[in-house]
Short mmCIF file of C-alpha atoms in Angstrom, two decimals:
data_model
loop_
_atom_site.label_atom_id
_atom_site.label_comp_id
_atom_site.label_asym_id
_atom_site.label_seq_id
_atom_site.Cartn_x
_atom_site.Cartn_y
_atom_site.Cartn_z
CA MET A 20 122.41 30.75 -101.29
CA ALA A 21 125.77 29.58 -102.60
CA PRO A 22 127.35 26.32 -101.37
CA PRO A 23 130.24 26.85 -98.95
CA PRO A 24 133.59 27.34 -100.68
CA PRO A 25 136.19 24.57 -100.23
CA GLY A 26 137.87 24.84 -96.82
CA PRO A 27 141.46 25.96 -96.38
CA ASP A 28 142.69 22.35 -96.09
CA GLY A 29 141.26 21.34 -99.47
CA GLU A 30 142.74 24.50 -100.99
CA THR A 31 146.15 23.83 -99.45
CA GLN A 32 146.19 20.23 -100.68
CA LYS A 33 145.20 21.33 -104.17
CA GLN A 34 147.90 23.99 -104.10
CA VAL A 35 150.57 21.50 -102.95
CA LYS A 36 149.53 19.11 -105.74
CA ALA A 37 149.62 21.91 -108.31
CA GLU A 38 153.04 22.99 -107.12
CA SER A 39 154.53 19.48 -107.24
CA THR A 40 153.10 18.96 -110.75
CA GLU A 41 154.66 22.27 -111.70
CA MET A 42 158.06 21.27 -110.24
CA ALA A 43 158.00 17.89 -112.01
CA SER A 44 157.24 19.60 -115.32
CA GLN A 45 160.19 21.95 -114.74
CA ARG A 46 162.56 18.93 -114.62
CA ARG A 47 161.31 17.26 -117.81
CA PRO A 48 163.05 18.22 -121.06
CA ILE A 49 161.09 20.96 -122.78
CA SER A 50 159.33 19.52 -125.81
CA ASN A 51 156.65 22.05 -126.67
CA ILE A 52 157.35 25.76 -127.10
CA LEU A 53 154.66 28.35 -127.79
CA PHE A 54 155.68 31.69 -129.27
CA ILE A 55 153.29 34.59 -128.86
CA ILE A 56 154.18 37.24 -131.45
CA ALA A 57 152.00 40.30 -131.99
CA MET A 58 152.85 41.29 -135.57
CA GLN A 59 153.07 39.20 -138.74
CA THR A 60 156.24 41.10 -139.75
CA GLU A 61 157.86 39.90 -136.55
CA ALA A 62 156.56 36.34 -136.89
CA LEU A 63 157.20 35.44 -140.54
CA PRO A 64 161.04 35.29 -140.52
CA LEU A 65 160.83 32.86 -137.56
CA VAL A 66 158.15 30.83 -139.36
CA ASP A 67 160.62 30.45 -142.25
CA LYS A 68 163.61 29.81 -140.00
CA PHE A 69 161.90 26.97 -138.11
CA GLN A 70 160.14 25.78 -141.31
CA LEU A 71 156.71 25.97 -139.71
CA ILE A 72 153.45 25.44 -141.58
CA GLU A 73 150.36 27.60 -141.17
CA ALA A 74 147.47 25.59 -139.75
CA PRO A 75 144.62 25.53 -142.30
CA SER A 76 141.38 27.05 -141.03
CA SER A 77 139.73 23.59 -141.30
CA ASP A 78 142.20 22.38 -138.65
CA SER A 79 141.96 25.38 -136.35
CA VAL A 80 142.25 24.87 -132.60
CA PHE A 81 140.62 28.29 -132.19
CA PRO A 82 136.94 29.26 -132.46
CA GLU A 83 135.48 30.04 -135.86
CA GLY A 84 135.76 33.66 -136.87
CA VAL A 85 138.80 34.73 -134.84
CA PRO A 86 141.71 36.09 -136.91
CA TRP A 87 144.32 34.27 -134.81
CA VAL A 88 147.05 32.58 -136.86
CA ARG A 89 148.97 29.48 -135.82
CA TYR A 90 152.13 28.15 -137.44
CA SER A 91 153.60 24.89 -136.20
CA GLY A 92 156.19 22.23 -136.88
CA LYS A 93 159.13 20.26 -135.51
CA TYR A 94 162.56 21.83 -135.04
CA LYS A 95 165.28 19.56 -133.61
CA ASP A 96 163.63 17.80 -130.63
CA LEU A 97 161.02 20.52 -130.19
CA THR A 98 157.45 21.10 -131.28
CA ILE A 99 157.26 24.80 -132.01
CA SER A 100 154.09 26.84 -132.45
CA ILE A 101 154.00 30.50 -133.30
CA VAL A 102 150.66 32.14 -132.59
CA SER A 103 149.80 35.69 -133.64
CA PRO A 104 146.55 37.52 -132.97
CA GLY A 105 146.37 38.19 -136.74
CA LYS A 106 144.77 41.03 -138.67
CA ASP A 107 141.78 42.88 -137.24
CA ALA A 108 138.79 41.72 -139.31
CA ALA A 109 137.37 45.22 -139.81
CA LEU A 110 140.58 47.24 -140.17
CA GLY A 111 143.20 44.84 -141.55
CA VAL A 112 146.00 45.85 -139.16
CA ASP A 113 147.81 43.53 -136.74
CA SER A 114 145.80 43.06 -133.55
CA VAL A 115 148.45 44.50 -131.23
CA GLY A 116 148.06 45.29 -127.53
CA THR A 117 147.23 43.59 -124.27
CA VAL A 118 143.65 42.40 -124.87
CA SER A 119 144.45 40.43 -128.04
CA ALA A 120 147.72 39.14 -126.57
CA ALA A 121 145.95 37.90 -123.44
CA LEU A 122 143.25 36.17 -125.49
CA VAL A 123 145.63 34.31 -127.84
CA THR A 124 147.90 33.35 -124.94
CA TYR A 125 144.93 31.92 -123.03
CA ALA A 126 143.44 30.08 -126.02
CA SER A 127 146.86 28.75 -127.11
CA ILE A 128 147.73 27.43 -123.65
CA GLN A 129 144.36 25.67 -123.52
CA ALA A 130 144.76 24.14 -126.97
CA LEU A 131 148.50 23.44 -127.17
CA LYS A 132 149.59 22.78 -123.53
CA PRO A 133 153.06 24.32 -123.99
CA ASP A 134 155.97 23.62 -121.60
CA LEU A 135 157.30 27.12 -122.16
CA ILE A 136 156.05 30.36 -123.70
CA ILE A 137 158.32 32.82 -125.47
CA ASN A 138 156.86 36.26 -126.07
CA ALA A 139 159.10 37.74 -128.75
CA GLY A 140 158.78 41.05 -130.51
CA THR A 141 159.92 44.58 -131.00
CA SER A 142 159.97 47.24 -128.31
CA GLY A 143 160.93 50.77 -127.46
CA GLY A 144 164.20 51.16 -125.53
CA PHE A 145 165.43 53.77 -123.06
CA LYS A 146 168.90 55.13 -123.81
CA ALA A 147 169.07 56.36 -120.19
CA LYS A 148 169.01 52.66 -119.25
CA GLY A 149 171.59 51.69 -121.90
CA ALA A 150 169.35 50.56 -124.76
CA CYS A 151 170.37 51.07 -128.42
CA ILE A 152 168.51 50.39 -131.70
CA GLY A 153 168.88 46.69 -132.59
CA ASP A 154 169.66 45.55 -129.02
CA VAL A 155 167.87 42.41 -127.94
CA PHE A 156 166.84 42.17 -124.28
CA VAL A 157 165.57 39.27 -122.21
CA ALA A 158 163.18 40.61 -119.56
CA SER A 159 163.81 39.76 -115.91
CA ASP A 160 160.35 40.95 -114.97
CA VAL A 161 157.33 42.64 -116.52
CA ALA A 162 154.77 45.20 -115.35
CA PHE A 163 152.07 47.50 -116.72
CA HIS A 164 152.55 51.28 -116.90
CA ASP A 165 149.05 52.39 -117.90
CA ARG A 166 146.84 50.83 -115.23
CA ARG A 167 146.69 53.46 -112.50
CA ILE A 168 144.28 52.49 -109.71
CA PRO A 169 145.03 54.76 -106.72
CA ILE A 170 143.33 52.57 -104.08
CA PRO A 171 145.57 50.54 -101.72
CA VAL A 172 146.35 47.04 -103.05
CA PHE A 173 144.41 47.77 -106.26
CA ASP A 174 147.41 49.97 -107.14
CA LEU A 175 149.69 46.90 -107.01
CA TYR A 176 147.18 44.85 -108.98
CA GLY A 177 147.24 47.56 -111.66
CA VAL A 178 151.04 47.48 -111.93
CA GLY A 179 150.75 43.68 -112.19
CA LEU A 180 154.44 42.93 -111.66
CA LYS A 181 155.35 39.37 -112.73
CA GLN A 182 158.70 37.60 -112.79
CA ALA A 183 159.82 36.03 -116.03
CA CYS A 184 161.04 32.43 -115.93
CA ASN A 185 164.48 32.39 -114.27
CA THR A 186 167.10 31.53 -116.93
CA PRO A 187 170.57 32.26 -115.46
CA ASN A 188 172.40 29.65 -117.56
CA LEU A 189 170.82 30.72 -120.82
CA LEU A 190 171.62 34.39 -120.15
CA LYS A 191 175.25 33.61 -119.29
CA GLU A 192 175.86 31.16 -122.13
CA LEU A 193 174.42 33.43 -124.84
CA ASN A 194 175.66 36.65 -123.22
CA LEU A 195 172.21 38.23 -123.50
CA LYS A 196 171.30 41.67 -122.21
CA VAL A 197 168.80 41.72 -119.37
CA GLY A 198 166.35 44.48 -118.51
CA LYS A 199 162.94 45.11 -117.09
CA LEU A 200 159.98 45.33 -119.46
CA SER A 201 157.05 47.71 -119.08
CA THR A 202 153.82 47.24 -121.02
CA GLY A 203 151.08 49.61 -122.11
CA ASP A 204 148.49 49.82 -124.87
CA SER A 205 149.83 53.03 -126.39
CA LEU A 206 152.71 53.27 -128.85
CA ASP A 207 153.50 56.78 -127.63
CA MET A 208 154.34 57.73 -124.03
CA SER A 209 152.33 60.23 -121.99
CA PRO A 210 153.88 61.95 -118.93
CA HIS A 211 151.79 59.62 -116.71
CA ASP A 212 153.11 56.59 -118.61
CA GLU A 213 156.67 57.91 -118.31
CA ALA A 214 156.42 58.26 -114.52
CA ALA A 215 155.11 54.69 -114.25
CA ILE A 216 157.79 53.34 -116.60
CA ILE A 217 160.46 54.99 -114.44
CA ALA A 218 158.79 53.52 -111.32
CA ASN A 219 158.90 50.12 -113.08
CA ASP A 220 162.65 50.71 -113.67
CA ALA A 221 162.15 49.58 -117.26
CA THR A 222 164.78 49.36 -119.99
CA VAL A 223 162.31 48.30 -122.67
CA LYS A 224 158.65 49.12 -123.35
CA ASP A 225 156.19 47.05 -125.35
CA MET A 226 152.45 46.63 -125.86
CA GLU A 227 151.88 42.98 -124.89
CA GLY A 228 154.40 41.52 -122.42
CA ALA A 229 152.64 42.09 -119.08
CA ALA A 230 149.37 40.69 -120.48
CA VAL A 231 151.14 37.53 -121.67
CA ALA A 232 152.81 37.32 -118.23
CA TYR A 233 149.44 37.66 -116.49
CA VAL A 234 147.89 34.77 -118.41
CA ALA A 235 151.02 32.58 -118.14
CA ASP A 236 151.02 33.15 -114.37
CA LEU A 237 147.28 32.42 -114.16
CA LEU A 238 147.72 29.07 -115.91
CA LYS A 239 151.17 28.31 -114.43
CA VAL A 240 153.22 28.16 -117.61
CA PRO A 241 156.79 29.55 -117.50
CA VAL A 242 157.39 32.46 -119.87
CA ILE A 243 160.44 34.19 -121.37
CA PHE A 244 160.35 37.63 -123.00
CA VAL A 245 162.70 38.48 -125.87
CA LYS A 246 162.41 42.09 -127.01
CA ALA A 247 164.39 43.85 -129.75
CA VAL A 248 164.67 47.64 -129.70
CA THR A 249 163.18 49.40 -132.78
CA ASP A 250 163.08 52.91 -131.36
CA ILE A 251 164.61 54.98 -128.60
CA VAL A 252 161.75 56.33 -126.51
CA ASP A 253 163.83 58.98 -124.73
CA GLY A 254 165.50 60.07 -128.00
CA ASP A 255 164.83 62.82 -130.53
CA LYS A 256 162.92 60.97 -133.24
CA PRO A 257 159.14 60.39 -133.18
CA THR A 258 158.42 56.81 -132.06
CA ALA A 259 156.03 55.86 -134.86
CA GLU A 260 158.43 57.00 -137.61
CA GLU A 261 161.46 55.35 -136.03
CA PHE A 262 159.48 52.16 -135.36
CA LEU A 263 158.39 51.77 -138.99
CA GLN A 264 161.90 52.62 -140.33
CA ASN A 265 163.67 50.03 -138.21
CA LEU A 266 161.07 47.27 -138.04
CA ALA A 267 162.49 45.01 -140.78
CA ALA A 268 166.19 45.36 -139.84
CA VAL A 269 165.63 44.93 -136.11
CA THR A 270 163.42 41.90 -136.73
CA ALA A 271 166.53 40.20 -138.21
CA ALA A 272 168.44 40.78 -134.95
CA LEU A 273 165.47 39.45 -133.00
CA ASP A 274 165.35 36.29 -135.14
CA LEU A 275 169.05 35.61 -134.60
CA ALA A 276 168.69 35.90 -130.81
CA VAL A 277 165.52 33.79 -130.77
CA THR A 278 167.18 31.05 -132.84
CA GLN A 279 170.16 30.97 -130.45
CA ILE A 280 167.76 30.76 -127.50
CA VAL A 281 165.75 27.92 -129.05
CA ASP A 282 168.96 26.02 -129.94
CA TYR A 283 170.08 26.42 -126.31
CA ILE A 284 166.71 25.28 -124.94
CA ASN A 285 166.66 22.14 -127.13
CA GLY A 286 167.20 19.06 -124.93
CA LYS A 287 167.03 21.00 -121.63
CA SER A 288 164.40 21.27 -118.91
CA VAL A 289 163.02 24.58 -117.59
CA SER A 290 165.07 24.18 -114.39
CA GLU A 291 168.30 23.87 -116.43
CA LEU A 292 167.78 27.17 -118.28
CA MET B 26 155.91 27.35 -147.03
CA ALA B 27 152.34 27.81 -145.86
CA PRO B 28 149.41 26.29 -147.80
CA PRO B 29 147.44 28.84 -149.82
CA PRO B 30 144.75 30.62 -147.81
CA PRO B 31 141.13 29.87 -148.75
CA GLY B 32 140.07 31.84 -151.84
CA PRO B 33 137.73 34.83 -151.68
CA ASP B 34 134.74 32.71 -152.78
CA GLY B 35 135.14 30.25 -149.90
CA GLU B 36 135.52 33.17 -147.51
CA THR B 37 132.42 34.90 -148.88
CA GLN B 38 130.34 31.74 -148.61
CA LYS B 39 131.50 31.18 -145.03
CA GLN B 40 130.70 34.79 -144.20
CA VAL B 41 127.20 34.56 -145.72
CA LYS B 42 126.57 31.36 -143.73
CA ALA B 43 127.81 32.97 -140.51
CA GLU B 44 125.65 36.03 -141.10
CA SER B 45 122.48 34.00 -141.75
CA THR B 46 123.12 31.91 -138.60
CA GLU B 47 123.55 35.17 -136.70
CA MET B 48 120.28 36.58 -138.11
CA ALA B 49 118.36 33.40 -137.27
CA SER B 50 119.67 33.49 -133.69
CA GLN B 51 118.51 37.12 -133.42
CA ARG B 52 114.91 36.03 -134.14
CA ARG B 53 114.78 33.18 -131.58
CA PRO B 54 113.61 34.06 -128.05
CA ILE B 55 116.59 34.77 -125.84
CA SER B 56 117.04 31.87 -123.44
CA ASN B 57 120.60 32.24 -122.17
CA ILE B 58 121.97 35.50 -120.72
CA LEU B 59 125.58 35.94 -119.61
CA PHE B 60 126.41 38.78 -117.25
CA ILE B 61 130.02 39.92 -117.09
CA ILE B 62 130.50 41.88 -113.84
CA ALA B 63 133.95 42.99 -112.71
CA MET B 64 133.49 43.31 -108.93
CA GLN B 65 131.92 40.95 -106.38
CA THR B 66 130.22 43.94 -104.69
CA GLU B 67 128.47 44.68 -107.95
CA ALA B 68 127.61 41.01 -108.64
CA LEU B 69 126.29 39.71 -105.30
CA PRO B 70 122.99 41.67 -105.07
CA LEU B 71 122.09 40.37 -108.55
CA VAL B 72 123.10 36.83 -107.54
CA ASP B 73 120.58 37.12 -104.68
CA LYS B 74 117.91 38.82 -106.78
CA PHE B 75 117.96 36.08 -109.45
CA GLN B 76 118.55 33.35 -106.80
CA LEU B 77 121.64 32.07 -108.58
CA ILE B 78 123.94 29.39 -107.17
CA GLU B 79 127.73 29.56 -107.25
CA ALA B 80 129.18 26.75 -109.37
CA PRO B 81 131.33 24.51 -107.13
CA SER B 82 134.97 24.31 -108.23
CA SER B 83 134.46 20.59 -108.99
CA ASP B 84 131.96 21.62 -111.66
CA SER B 85 133.95 24.48 -113.12
CA VAL B 86 133.71 25.17 -116.83
CA PHE B 87 136.95 27.14 -116.47
CA PRO B 88 140.56 25.86 -116.24
CA GLU B 89 141.94 24.82 -112.87
CA GLY B 90 143.59 27.63 -110.95
CA VAL B 91 141.76 30.64 -112.39
CA PRO B 92 139.89 32.79 -109.83
CA TRP B 93 136.89 33.27 -112.13
CA VAL B 94 133.55 32.87 -110.38
CA ARG B 95 130.33 31.70 -112.04
CA TYR B 96 126.85 31.92 -110.55
CA SER B 97 123.95 30.41 -112.48
CA GLY B 98 120.29 29.51 -112.31
CA LYS B 99 116.88 29.89 -113.92
CA TYR B 100 114.88 33.12 -113.69
CA LYS B 101 111.48 33.14 -115.43
CA ASP B 102 112.15 31.60 -118.89
CA LEU B 103 115.83 32.47 -118.82
CA THR B 104 119.04 30.72 -117.90
CA ILE B 105 121.15 33.41 -116.25
CA SER B 106 124.88 33.21 -115.56
CA ILE B 107 126.87 35.89 -113.80
CA VAL B 108 130.62 35.57 -114.31
CA SER B 109 133.16 37.68 -112.46
CA PRO B 110 136.94 37.56 -112.87
CA GLY B 111 137.16 37.01 -109.11
CA LYS B 112 139.87 37.94 -106.64
CA ASP B 113 143.48 38.18 -107.77
CA ALA B 114 145.21 35.10 -106.31
CA ALA B 115 148.24 37.00 -105.03
CA LEU B 116 146.63 40.27 -103.92
CA GLY B 117 143.02 39.41 -103.01
CA VAL B 118 141.42 42.34 -104.83
CA ASP B 119 138.84 42.09 -107.62
CA SER B 120 140.50 41.43 -110.98
CA VAL B 121 139.24 44.62 -112.63
CA GLY B 122 140.29 45.98 -116.01
CA THR B 123 140.32 45.02 -119.66
CA VAL B 124 142.62 41.97 -119.66
CA SER B 125 140.64 40.01 -117.06
CA ALA B 126 137.32 41.13 -118.55
CA ALA B 127 138.39 39.99 -122.02
CA LEU B 128 139.54 36.60 -120.69
CA VAL B 129 136.36 35.80 -118.73
CA THR B 130 134.17 37.00 -121.59
CA TYR B 131 136.03 34.74 -124.02
CA ALA B 132 136.05 31.69 -121.73
CA SER B 133 132.39 32.21 -120.77
CA ILE B 134 131.21 32.50 -124.37
CA GLN B 135 133.08 29.30 -125.22
CA ALA B 136 131.66 27.41 -122.24
CA LEU B 137 128.13 28.83 -121.95
CA LYS B 138 127.15 29.83 -125.53
CA PRO B 139 125.03 32.81 -124.42
CA ASP B 140 122.40 34.42 -126.68
CA LEU B 141 123.13 37.82 -125.14
CA ILE B 142 125.81 39.34 -122.93
CA ILE B 143 125.09 42.09 -120.42
CA ASN B 144 128.14 43.90 -119.07
CA ALA B 145 126.85 45.60 -115.93
CA GLY B 146 128.78 47.64 -113.42
CA THR B 147 129.70 50.96 -111.96
CA SER B 148 131.29 53.80 -113.86
CA GLY B 149 132.48 57.36 -113.70
CA GLY B 150 130.12 59.93 -115.22
CA PHE B 151 130.66 63.33 -116.82
CA LYS B 152 128.43 66.10 -115.49
CA ALA B 153 129.26 68.10 -118.64
CA LYS B 154 127.36 65.36 -120.51
CA GLY B 155 124.48 65.31 -118.00
CA ALA B 156 125.51 62.44 -115.70
CA CYS B 157 124.66 62.47 -111.96
CA ILE B 158 125.61 60.07 -109.14
CA GLY B 159 123.23 57.08 -109.20
CA ASP B 160 122.22 57.51 -112.86
CA VAL B 161 122.11 54.28 -114.85
CA PHE B 162 123.10 54.48 -118.51
CA VAL B 163 122.77 52.01 -121.34
CA ALA B 164 125.71 52.47 -123.73
CA SER B 165 124.99 53.07 -127.41
CA ASP B 166 128.62 52.39 -128.29
CA VAL B 167 131.93 51.72 -126.61
CA ALA B 168 135.55 52.68 -127.27
CA PHE B 169 138.96 52.71 -125.57
CA HIS B 170 140.56 55.95 -124.39
CA ASP B 171 144.03 54.68 -123.41
CA ARG B 172 145.25 52.90 -126.54
CA ARG B 173 147.00 55.66 -128.51
CA ILE B 174 148.72 54.27 -131.64
CA PRO B 175 149.53 57.26 -133.88
CA ILE B 176 149.98 55.28 -137.11
CA PRO B 177 147.21 55.47 -139.74
CA VAL B 178 144.55 52.74 -139.30
CA PHE B 179 146.31 51.46 -136.16
CA ASP B 180 144.92 54.62 -134.51
CA LEU B 181 141.37 53.44 -135.27
CA TYR B 182 142.21 49.92 -134.07
CA GLY B 183 143.42 51.43 -130.80
CA VAL B 184 140.17 53.34 -130.27
CA GLY B 185 138.34 50.08 -131.01
CA LEU B 186 134.88 51.62 -131.43
CA LYS B 187 132.12 48.99 -131.27
CA GLN B 188 128.35 49.38 -131.39
CA ALA B 189 126.32 47.88 -128.57
CA CYS B 190 123.36 45.68 -129.49
CA ASN B 191 120.59 47.92 -130.86
CA THR B 192 117.70 47.97 -128.32
CA PRO B 193 115.32 50.83 -129.27
CA ASN B 194 112.19 49.18 -127.78
CA LEU B 195 113.85 48.35 -124.47
CA LEU B 196 115.21 51.89 -124.11
CA LYS B 197 111.82 53.46 -124.89
CA GLU B 198 109.77 51.10 -122.72
CA LEU B 199 112.00 51.45 -119.64
CA ASN B 200 112.81 55.11 -120.28
CA LEU B 201 116.54 54.44 -119.86
CA LYS B 202 119.25 57.04 -120.30
CA VAL B 203 121.60 56.45 -123.21
CA GLY B 204 125.21 57.55 -123.51
CA LYS B 205 128.53 56.58 -125.00
CA LEU B 206 130.93 54.54 -122.88
CA SER B 207 134.71 54.97 -122.86
CA THR B 208 137.01 52.33 -121.35
CA GLY B 209 140.51 52.47 -119.92
CA ASP B 210 142.59 50.53 -117.38
CA SER B 211 143.07 53.44 -114.99
CA LEU B 212 140.60 54.57 -112.35
CA ASP B 213 141.93 58.12 -112.56
CA MET B 214 142.02 60.25 -115.73
CA SER B 215 145.22 61.69 -117.21
CA PRO B 216 145.06 64.68 -119.59
CA HIS B 217 145.74 62.26 -122.50
CA ASP B 218 142.85 60.06 -121.34
CA GLU B 219 140.60 63.11 -121.02
CA ALA B 220 141.31 64.23 -124.59
CA ALA B 221 140.50 60.72 -125.87
CA ILE B 222 137.32 60.51 -123.75
CA ILE B 223 136.15 63.82 -125.21
CA ALA B 224 136.99 62.54 -128.70
CA ASN B 225 134.93 59.43 -127.88
CA ASP B 226 132.05 61.78 -126.87
CA ALA B 227 131.60 59.67 -123.73
CA THR B 228 129.05 60.24 -120.96
CA VAL B 229 130.36 57.36 -118.84
CA LYS B 230 133.82 55.86 -118.26
CA ASP B 231 134.60 52.35 -117.05
CA MET B 232 137.46 49.86 -116.96
CA GLU B 233 136.05 46.88 -118.87
CA GLY B 234 133.34 47.71 -121.43
CA ALA B 235 135.38 48.07 -124.63
CA ALA B 236 137.25 44.83 -123.89
CA VAL B 237 133.96 42.94 -123.41
CA ALA B 238 132.72 44.56 -126.65
CA TYR B 239 135.87 43.46 -128.50
CA VAL B 240 135.45 39.81 -127.51
CA ALA B 241 131.68 39.83 -128.09
CA ASP B 242 132.26 41.24 -131.58
CA LEU B 243 135.03 38.68 -132.26
CA LEU B 244 132.69 35.80 -131.39
CA LYS B 245 129.52 37.44 -132.76
CA VAL B 246 127.46 37.61 -129.57
CA PRO B 247 125.23 40.68 -129.05
CA VAL B 248 126.12 42.73 -125.97
CA ILE B 249 124.38 45.37 -123.85
CA PHE B 250 126.19 47.69 -121.42
CA VAL B 251 124.46 48.89 -118.24
CA LYS B 252 126.57 51.33 -116.24
CA ALA B 253 125.66 53.11 -112.99
CA VAL B 254 127.49 56.31 -112.06
CA THR B 255 129.44 56.13 -108.76
CA ASP B 256 131.54 59.25 -109.23
CA ILE B 257 131.58 62.44 -111.25
CA VAL B 258 134.86 62.49 -113.15
CA ASP B 259 134.70 66.20 -114.02
CA GLY B 260 133.63 67.15 -110.45
CA ASP B 261 135.48 68.36 -107.37
CA LYS B 262 135.89 65.13 -105.38
CA PRO B 263 138.75 62.64 -105.90
CA THR B 264 137.48 59.67 -107.95
CA ALA B 265 138.77 56.90 -105.67
CA GLU B 266 137.16 58.40 -102.54
CA GLU B 267 133.84 59.12 -104.25
CA PHE B 268 133.82 55.66 -105.86
CA LEU B 269 134.25 53.84 -102.54
CA GLN B 270 131.67 56.08 -100.76
CA ASN B 271 128.95 55.51 -103.35
CA LEU B 272 129.66 51.92 -104.41
CA ALA B 273 127.02 50.18 -102.26
CA ALA B 274 124.21 52.72 -102.77
CA VAL B 275 124.73 53.01 -106.50
CA THR B 276 124.86 49.23 -106.85
CA ALA B 277 121.25 49.17 -105.62
CA ALA B 278 120.21 51.52 -108.45
CA LEU B 279 122.13 49.33 -110.90
CA ASP B 280 120.34 46.20 -109.68
CA LEU B 281 116.92 47.79 -110.07
CA ALA B 282 117.68 48.79 -113.67
CA VAL B 283 119.20 45.39 -114.50
CA THR B 284 116.17 43.57 -113.10
CA GLN B 285 113.83 45.72 -115.18
CA ILE B 286 115.94 45.02 -118.26
CA VAL B 287 115.95 41.25 -117.66
CA ASP B 288 112.18 41.25 -117.04
CA TYR B 289 111.73 43.10 -120.34
CA ILE B 290 114.04 40.71 -122.22
CA ASN B 291 112.22 37.60 -120.92
CA GLY B 292 110.26 35.99 -123.79
CA LYS B 293 111.70 38.29 -126.48
CA SER B 294 114.28 37.78 -129.24
CA VAL B 295 117.33 40.03 -129.77
CA SER B 296 115.65 41.64 -132.80
CA GLU B 297 112.63 42.60 -130.66
CA LEU B 298 114.68 44.51 -128.07
#
């Protein structure tokens, strides 16, 4: 009943064209950065730092009724947007987690056509992998730890491993710590999660990164992950308590690192990072 | 730095307007149904049944590069679209789970403006709650079982309980079984998942429903969940094996129920269901 799908030649040509467009865009200076930040507490200091303005709801690029918040402005040679999924309409808490993060990343890419995405936020860190409270990590790659599908190939899809944008010069110049990021929708860590996090070889754990990576990969936009450690997952203190205690102070460390990264990016292309 | 948010009066007026638009749309006959179906195996028999045509990639309502597949056509007085997240570009397996389901639901609502969403598919069932292989359930409500956030109010956000569209006449007329649906990104069930599923009082367990419900609620589109049981979660057989064994046969039972539901919907408004 359905018309025949495009033949392999058409697909190959389209792919080659997409790849060459992608390579060309990697050599142009970056002019448009999109931040995806899950919590308002994490976003607001950066909004102030870059002197961004909240888009009024009359000028929203998003559908009516969604709680998504967009701040934007110029900083040096860059257009910067910070998008947060905002407060849940019924409950009033930040819309954390993979589903909201995927949705705002998708809608923001469609509306804003960024050259680069930066997913910045707080995370849990593993002291066994060298993480301390207040450390800021750039992720080399990202995977899920709570999508177990024990059927061949589906298991790999569940893990959803994606590489972050390769930024050797940025990492060297700013002397940033590098680690692997593992994502799940729970703030705590079950034994099953722990086994998957170890299999992912993760130094930091968050609730959004791999979903942002999935969408960025789908739409071919390079993405960087900057994650500051608010709590030690393999430590003595309960995660929720430690997270809330350290949130404000660690956010300051995150902002400093993000500002240095943005200053470094200014004037450069993706392939120069 | 940001302009003041709209005052409570403006918000209230907007909300009243949105609610009256929603109520009016509930009284119009349904003309446009969107199916969200995670797997091709689940979708194709319905594509045949309703004689739908796959949209060629030149006529895609979705961004270039996404694997999302849309079939559409007329059936009786209805425009029917079936959208699936399609095969993962790198791995070739169906893009199951909450992130993909949320994305295609969002993009499809934006592009197709459906009057009603039906999320149909296979599920695990709990014999302790009366489920048997081949049973088809309509979900009364939907929640997540793998988003544990042990901070007050965030915990409720994580569970993400949403009501399905209220359809007392449809349920009575077609003598359909009703149960609660619990969603998570794993095919298996960890002890933590099990505790949350019991707390959700679920009869069936899937990998997409609560994400579809979240997006439908965000964009104010009524949604129905139709889930056929391919495996007994609290039984003796391993889920993955039982799932693969029963997939084709149970899909036939699902199609029969879905066809009956669509025939019943034809000519009626949402408030008559």
